[in-house]
PDB file of C-alpha atoms in Angstrom:
ATOM      1  CA  MET A  28      89.370 101.630 100.434  1.00  0.00           C
ATOM      2  CA  GLN A  29      90.223  98.030  99.659  1.00  0.00           C
ATOM      3  CA  GLU A  30      92.186  96.620  96.735  1.00  0.00           C
ATOM      4  CA  THR A  31      89.282  94.284  96.015  1.00  0.00           C
ATOM      5  CA  SER A  32      87.053  97.300  95.254  1.00  0.00           C
ATOM      6  CA  LEU A  33      88.545  97.369  91.750  1.00  0.00           C
ATOM      7  CA  GLU A  34      89.081  94.618  89.228  1.00  0.00           C
ATOM      8  CA  PHE A  35      89.959  94.326  85.563  1.00  0.00           C
ATOM      9  CA  LYS A  36      87.745  92.596  83.027  1.00  0.00           C
ATOM     10  CA  GLY A  37      88.995  91.503  79.629  1.00  0.00           C
ATOM     11  CA  LEU A  38      86.406  92.027  76.925  1.00  0.00           C
ATOM     12  CA  LYS A  39      86.273  92.644  73.189  1.00  0.00           C
ATOM     13  CA  LYS A  40      87.974  96.010  72.951  1.00  0.00           C
ATOM     14  CA  GLY A  41      90.552  95.582  75.717  1.00  0.00           C
ATOM     15  CA  LEU A  42      90.661  95.753  79.502  1.00  0.00           C
ATOM     16  CA  TYR A  43      87.963  97.461  81.542  1.00  0.00           C
ATOM     17  CA  ALA A  44      88.585  98.727  85.068  1.00  0.00           C
ATOM     18  CA  VAL A  45      85.443  98.037  87.105  1.00  0.00           C
ATOM     19  CA  TYR A  46      85.182 100.031  90.344  1.00  0.00           C
ATOM     20  CA  LYS A  47      82.951  98.514  93.023  1.00  0.00           C
ATOM     21  CA  GLY A  48      83.712 100.980  95.769  1.00  0.00           C
ATOM     22  CA  THR A  49      81.528 103.807  97.049  1.00  0.00           C
ATOM     23  CA  GLY A  50      84.165 106.514  97.389  1.00  0.00           C
ATOM     24  CA  GLY A  51      85.014 109.373  95.082  1.00  0.00           C
ATOM     25  CA  PHE A  52      87.847 109.962  92.647  1.00  0.00           C
ATOM     26  CA  GLU A  53      90.660 109.810  95.225  1.00  0.00           C
ATOM     27  CA  ASP A  54      89.447 106.462  96.563  1.00  0.00           C
ATOM     28  CA  PHE A  55      89.127 105.156  93.017  1.00  0.00           C
ATOM     29  CA  ILE A  56      92.710 106.174  92.196  1.00  0.00           C
ATOM     30  CA  GLY A  57      93.894 104.578  95.430  1.00  0.00           C
ATOM     31  CA  ALA A  58      92.171 101.300  94.585  1.00  0.00           C
ATOM     32  CA  LEU A  59      93.523 101.418  91.041  1.00  0.00           C
ATOM     33  CA  GLU A  60      97.111 102.007  92.140  1.00  0.00           C
ATOM     34  CA  ALA A  61      96.871  99.307  94.817  1.00  0.00           C
ATOM     35  CA  LYS A  62      95.730  96.846  92.170  1.00  0.00           C
ATOM     36  CA  LEU A  63      98.431  97.821  89.683  1.00  0.00           C
ATOM     37  CA  ASN A  64     101.223  97.957  92.271  1.00  0.00           C
ATOM     38  CA  SER A  65     100.358  94.473  93.526  1.00  0.00           C
ATOM     39  CA  SER A  66     100.461  93.128  89.963  1.00  0.00           C
ATOM     40  CA  GLY A  67     104.084  94.035  89.253  1.00  0.00           C
ATOM     41  CA  ASP A  68     104.696  94.464  85.520  1.00  0.00           C
ATOM     42  CA  PHE A  69     101.674  92.412  84.442  1.00  0.00           C
ATOM     43  CA  PHE A  70      99.763  95.423  83.128  1.00  0.00           C
ATOM     44  CA  THR A  71     102.694  97.245  81.507  1.00  0.00           C
ATOM     45  CA  GLY A  72     101.857  97.829  77.870  1.00  0.00           C
ATOM     46  CA  ALA A  73      98.178  97.084  78.433  1.00  0.00           C
ATOM     47  CA  TYR A  74      95.297  98.948  76.829  1.00  0.00           C
ATOM     48  CA  VAL A  75      92.402 100.149  78.980  1.00  0.00           C
ATOM     49  CA  ALA A  76      89.278 100.719  76.919  1.00  0.00           C
ATOM     50  CA  GLY A  77      87.030 101.949  79.708  1.00  0.00           C
ATOM     51  CA  VAL A  78      86.367 102.575  83.394  1.00  0.00           C
ATOM     52  CA  TYR A  79      83.032 101.641  84.952  1.00  0.00           C
ATOM     53  CA  GLY A  80      81.396 102.094  88.319  1.00  0.00           C
ATOM     54  CA  ILE A  81      82.415 105.738  88.676  1.00  0.00           C
ATOM     55  CA  GLU A  82      81.654 108.768  86.542  1.00  0.00           C
ATOM     56  CA  LEU A  83      84.658 111.005  85.860  1.00  0.00           C
ATOM     57  CA  ASP A  84      84.696 114.539  84.541  1.00  0.00           C
ATOM     58  CA  GLU A  85      87.098 115.657  81.816  1.00  0.00           C
ATOM     59  CA  ILE A  86      89.803 116.815  84.223  1.00  0.00           C
ATOM     60  CA  GLU A  87      89.648 113.561  86.207  1.00  0.00           C
ATOM     61  CA  GLU A  88      89.923 111.567  82.984  1.00  0.00           C
ATOM     62  CA  ASP A  89      93.013 113.594  82.055  1.00  0.00           C
ATOM     63  CA  ILE A  90      94.566 112.855  85.454  1.00  0.00           C
ATOM     64  CA  LEU A  91      93.721 109.163  85.196  1.00  0.00           C
ATOM     65  CA  ALA A  92      95.140 108.852  81.679  1.00  0.00           C
ATOM     66  CA  GLN A  93      98.338 110.595  82.794  1.00  0.00           C
ATOM     67  CA  ILE A  94      98.761 108.304  85.816  1.00  0.00           C
ATOM     68  CA  LEU A  95      98.206 105.159  83.751  1.00  0.00           C
ATOM     69  CA  GLN A  96     100.581 106.229  80.992  1.00  0.00           C
ATOM     70  CA  GLU A  97     103.424 107.771  83.001  1.00  0.00           C
ATOM     71  CA  ARG A  98     103.487 105.487  86.053  1.00  0.00           C
ATOM     72  CA  TYR A  99     102.428 102.164  84.566  1.00  0.00           C
ATOM     73  CA  GLY A 100     102.937 102.347  80.802  1.00  0.00           C
ATOM     74  CA  ILE A 101      99.219 101.751  80.179  1.00  0.00           C
ATOM     75  CA  LYS A 102      97.467 103.416  77.260  1.00  0.00           C
ATOM     76  CA  THR A 103      93.830 104.444  77.282  1.00  0.00           C
ATOM     77  CA  LYS A 104      90.981 105.321  74.977  1.00  0.00           C
ATOM     78  CA  ARG A 105      88.758 108.338  75.572  1.00  0.00           C
ATOM     79  CA  PRO A 106      86.159 108.814  76.896  1.00  0.00           C
ATOM     80  CA  LEU A 107      86.920 106.401  79.713  1.00  0.00           C
ATOM     81  CA  SER A 108      84.203 106.398  82.316  1.00  0.00           C
ATOM     82  CA  GLY A 109      80.609 105.276  82.627  1.00  0.00           C
ATOM     83  CA  LYS A 110      78.208 104.406  85.420  1.00  0.00           C
ATOM     84  CA  ASN A 111      77.043 101.139  83.892  1.00  0.00           C
ATOM     85  CA  GLY A 112      79.151  98.130  83.030  1.00  0.00           C
ATOM     86  CA  PRO A 113      80.614  97.603  79.559  1.00  0.00           C
ATOM     87  CA  PRO A 114      78.628  95.668  76.954  1.00  0.00           C
ATOM     88  CA  GLY A 115      78.066  92.091  78.089  1.00  0.00           C
ATOM     89  CA  MET A 116      78.508  92.932  81.775  1.00  0.00           C
ATOM     90  CA  ASP A 117      75.056  94.266  82.642  1.00  0.00           C
ATOM     91  CA  GLY A 118      73.806  91.048  84.209  1.00  0.00           C
ATOM     92  CA  SER A 119      71.878  89.935  81.142  1.00  0.00           C
ATOM     93  CA  GLY A 120      74.713  88.475  79.162  1.00  0.00           C
ATOM     94  CA  GLU A 121      77.893  88.709  81.185  1.00  0.00           C
ATOM     95  CA  MET A 122      80.614  86.292  80.180  1.00  0.00           C
ATOM     96  CA  ALA A 123      83.027  85.326  82.941  1.00  0.00           C
ATOM     97  CA  THR A 124      86.734  85.985  82.488  1.00  0.00           C
ATOM     98  CA  ARG A 125      89.632  83.783  83.547  1.00  0.00           C
ATOM     99  CA  PHE A 126      92.988  85.453  84.192  1.00  0.00           C
ATOM    100  CA  VAL A 127      96.170  83.426  83.674  1.00  0.00           C
ATOM    101  CA  TYR A 128      99.029  85.059  85.575  1.00  0.00           C
ATOM    102  CA  SER A 129     101.946  83.419  83.793  1.00  0.00           C
ATOM    103  CA  THR A 130     103.556  82.850  80.418  1.00  0.00           C
ATOM    104  CA  LEU A 131     102.270  79.757  78.621  1.00  0.00           C
ATOM    105  CA  ARG A 132     105.091  77.583  77.330  1.00  0.00           C
ATOM    106  CA  SER A 133     105.162  74.952  74.609  1.00  0.00           C
ATOM    107  CA  GLY A 134     102.884  72.035  75.477  1.00  0.00           C
ATOM    108  CA  GLN A 135     100.691  74.024  77.879  1.00  0.00           C
ATOM    109  CA  LYS A 136      96.994  74.555  77.139  1.00  0.00           C
ATOM    110  CA  VAL A 137      94.319  76.726  78.731  1.00  0.00           C
ATOM    111  CA  SER A 138      90.635  76.095  78.006  1.00  0.00           C
ATOM    112  CA  TYR A 139      87.751  78.122  79.417  1.00  0.00           C
ATOM    113  CA  GLU A 140      84.108  78.624  78.491  1.00  0.00           C
ATOM    114  CA  GLY A 141      84.317  82.414  78.937  1.00  0.00           C
ATOM    115  CA  ASN A 142      86.925  85.051  78.120  1.00  0.00           C
ATOM    116  CA  VAL A 143      90.618  84.397  78.769  1.00  0.00           C
ATOM    117  CA  VAL A 144      93.219  87.034  79.645  1.00  0.00           C
ATOM    118  CA  VAL A 145      96.840  85.856  79.691  1.00  0.00           C
ATOM    119  CA  MET A 146      99.076  88.152  81.742  1.00  0.00           C
ATOM    120  CA  GLY A 147     102.210  87.100  79.894  1.00  0.00           C
ATOM    121  CA  ASP A 148     103.279  85.545  76.597  1.00  0.00           C
ATOM    122  CA  VAL A 149     101.789  82.593  74.755  1.00  0.00           C
ATOM    123  CA  ASN A 150     104.817  80.819  73.314  1.00  0.00           C
ATOM    124  CA  ALA A 151     104.896  78.724  70.165  1.00  0.00           C
ATOM    125  CA  GLY A 152     103.483  75.280  70.931  1.00  0.00           C
ATOM    126  CA  ALA A 153     101.124  76.613  73.626  1.00  0.00           C
ATOM    127  CA  GLU A 154      97.370  76.789  73.086  1.00  0.00           C
ATOM    128  CA  VAL A 155      94.508  78.916  74.397  1.00  0.00           C
ATOM    129  CA  GLU A 156      90.866  78.002  73.782  1.00  0.00           C
ATOM    130  CA  ALA A 157      87.967  80.184  74.909  1.00  0.00           C
ATOM    131  CA  GLY A 158      84.235  80.406  74.450  1.00  0.00           C
ATOM    132  CA  GLY A 159      84.617  84.190  74.457  1.00  0.00           C
ATOM    133  CA  SER A 160      87.426  86.561  73.583  1.00  0.00           C
ATOM    134  CA  ILE A 161      91.156  86.139  74.229  1.00  0.00           C
ATOM    135  CA  VAL A 162      93.481  88.915  75.399  1.00  0.00           C
ATOM    136  CA  VAL A 163      97.238  88.332  75.623  1.00  0.00           C
ATOM    137  CA  MET A 164      99.158  90.967  77.578  1.00  0.00           C
ATOM    138  CA  GLY A 165     102.377  89.984  75.848  1.00  0.00           C
ATOM    139  CA  THR A 166     103.494  88.277  72.648  1.00  0.00           C
ATOM    140  CA  LEU A 167     101.166  85.699  71.128  1.00  0.00           C
ATOM    141  CA  ARG A 168     103.082  83.059  69.156  1.00  0.00           C
ATOM    142  CA  GLY A 169     101.037  79.964  69.964  1.00  0.00           C
ATOM    143  CA  SER A 170      97.683  78.715  68.723  1.00  0.00           C
ATOM    144  CA  VAL A 171      94.452  80.387  69.840  1.00  0.00           C
ATOM    145  CA  LYS A 172      90.794  79.529  69.394  1.00  0.00           C
ATOM    146  CA  ALA A 173      88.304  82.185  70.483  1.00  0.00           C
ATOM    147  CA  GLY A 174      84.530  81.988  70.301  1.00  0.00           C
ATOM    148  CA  VAL A 175      84.460  78.188  70.459  1.00  0.00           C
ATOM    149  CA  PRO A 176      82.486  76.658  68.909  1.00  0.00           C
ATOM    150  CA  ASP A 177      80.773  79.243  66.683  1.00  0.00           C
ATOM    151  CA  ASN A 178      80.825  82.679  68.333  1.00  0.00           C
ATOM    152  CA  ASN A 179      82.061  84.919  65.523  1.00  0.00           C
ATOM    153  CA  ASP A 180      81.592  87.986  67.749  1.00  0.00           C
ATOM    154  CA  ALA A 181      84.630  87.031  69.850  1.00  0.00           C
ATOM    155  CA  THR A 182      87.993  88.704  69.297  1.00  0.00           C
ATOM    156  CA  VAL A 183      91.690  87.991  69.848  1.00  0.00           C
ATOM    157  CA  SER A 184      94.049  90.775  70.882  1.00  0.00           C
ATOM    158  CA  ALA A 185      97.683  90.890  71.967  1.00  0.00           C
ATOM    159  CA  ILE A 186     100.487  93.333  72.592  1.00  0.00           C
ATOM    160  CA  LEU A 187     102.285  91.546  69.725  1.00  0.00           C
ATOM    161  CA  LEU A 188     100.078  89.370  67.532  1.00  0.00           C
ATOM    162  CA  LYS A 189     102.161  86.617  65.894  1.00  0.00           C
ATOM    163  CA  PRO A 190     100.194  83.347  66.308  1.00  0.00           C
ATOM    164  CA  THR A 191     100.896  80.109  64.488  1.00  0.00           C
ATOM    165  CA  GLN A 192      97.164  79.557  64.047  1.00  0.00           C
ATOM    166  CA  LEU A 193      94.205  81.776  64.822  1.00  0.00           C
ATOM    167  CA  ARG A 194      90.553  80.792  65.000  1.00  0.00           C
ATOM    168  CA  ILE A 195      87.554  82.948  65.853  1.00  0.00           C
ATOM    169  CA  GLY A 196      84.251  81.095  65.859  1.00  0.00           C
ATOM    170  CA  SER A 197      83.996  79.234  62.591  1.00  0.00           C
ATOM    171  CA  ILE A 198      86.776  81.205  60.854  1.00  0.00           C
ATOM    172  CA  VAL A 199      90.289  79.737  60.884  1.00  0.00           C
ATOM    173  CA  VAL A 200      93.458  81.274  59.459  1.00  0.00           C
ATOM    174  CA  ARG A 201      97.057  80.149  59.492  1.00  0.00           C
ATOM    175  CA  TRP A 202      99.366  83.047  60.169  1.00  0.00           C
ATOM    176  CA  PRO A 203     101.862  83.887  57.389  1.00  0.00           C
ATOM    177  CA  ASP A 204     105.378  82.593  57.969  1.00  0.00           C
ATOM    178  CA  GLU A 205     107.024  85.872  57.030  1.00  0.00           C
ATOM    179  CA  GLU A 206     107.768  88.252  59.888  1.00  0.00           C
ATOM    180  CA  ARG A 207     105.364  91.180  60.324  1.00  0.00           C
ATOM    181  CA  HIS A 208     107.186  94.276  61.524  1.00  0.00           C
ATOM    182  CA  ILE A 209     104.331  95.701  63.554  1.00  0.00           C
ATOM    183  CA  GLU A 210     105.189  96.720  67.093  1.00  0.00           C
ATOM    184  CA  GLU A 211     101.825  97.766  68.539  1.00  0.00           C
ATOM    185  CA  PRO A 212      98.830  96.011  70.107  1.00  0.00           C
ATOM    186  CA  GLU A 213      96.460  94.518  67.547  1.00  0.00           C
ATOM    187  CA  ILE A 214      93.031  92.936  67.560  1.00  0.00           C
ATOM    188  CA  ALA A 215      91.665  90.237  65.265  1.00  0.00           C
ATOM    189  CA  TYR A 216      87.932  90.045  64.627  1.00  0.00           C
ATOM    190  CA  VAL A 217      85.424  88.591  62.179  1.00  0.00           C
ATOM    191  CA  GLU A 218      83.170  90.691  60.007  1.00  0.00           C
ATOM    192  CA  GLN A 219      80.871  89.353  57.279  1.00  0.00           C
ATOM    193  CA  GLY A 220      82.590  85.985  57.322  1.00  0.00           C
ATOM    194  CA  ARG A 221      86.149  87.320  56.990  1.00  0.00           C
ATOM    195  CA  MET A 222      88.864  87.845  59.585  1.00  0.00           C
ATOM    196  CA  TYR A 223      90.503  91.244  59.934  1.00  0.00           C
ATOM    197  CA  VAL A 224      93.423  92.546  62.008  1.00  0.00           C
ATOM    198  CA  ARG A 225      93.841  96.156  63.046  1.00  0.00           C
ATOM    199  CA  SER A 226      95.496  98.306  65.690  1.00  0.00           C
ATOM    200  CA  VAL A 227      93.563  98.384  68.963  1.00  0.00           C
ATOM    201  CA  TYR A 228      93.848 102.174  68.842  1.00  0.00           C
ATOM    202  CA  ASP A 229      91.691 102.209  65.706  1.00  0.00           C
ATOM    203  CA  VAL A 230      88.799 100.336  67.344  1.00  0.00           C
ATOM    204  CA  LYS A 231      85.728 102.519  67.586  1.00  0.00           C
TER     205      LYS A 231
END
């Protein structure tokens, strides 16, 4: 078992754990814990929407969900596992993901043609621009542009969603100045030409 046999991909509905090993459940858990332990607190508070590359039964999914929640503070959505990759990762339309392992401070900018996952905060005055979706594993207070230039299927999600400006594809909104007292991960998306924000736990 090698740590590199498992990686995380940031896509529309959250993070996906992609297992590339050939072992069974114990090897998968070992690879998962090696990855999480080497990442410090980066994944604390994250949301895992799926596990791919290994098929788990109901009991194994229960064990996995318990390990993620109790040891690492990571929430999950059920069912978790599947043999194939998540949508957009089947080789026909995969969009690459760039991970940024730091907090972005005022004046800093990250641009990437694929998805962007920031393992930290995006402070006011910082900017993230992506051709795909944007996931912030912290507080988002800066400016973000997802789906550049006109991909309205992209999304923006964060542990705390409080941007100064938010753009998805061709839809741009300026965030209200008043404080929103919502302390849970949220996702912004476009539907029928309008932008909506909802809890990630409500995503079907």
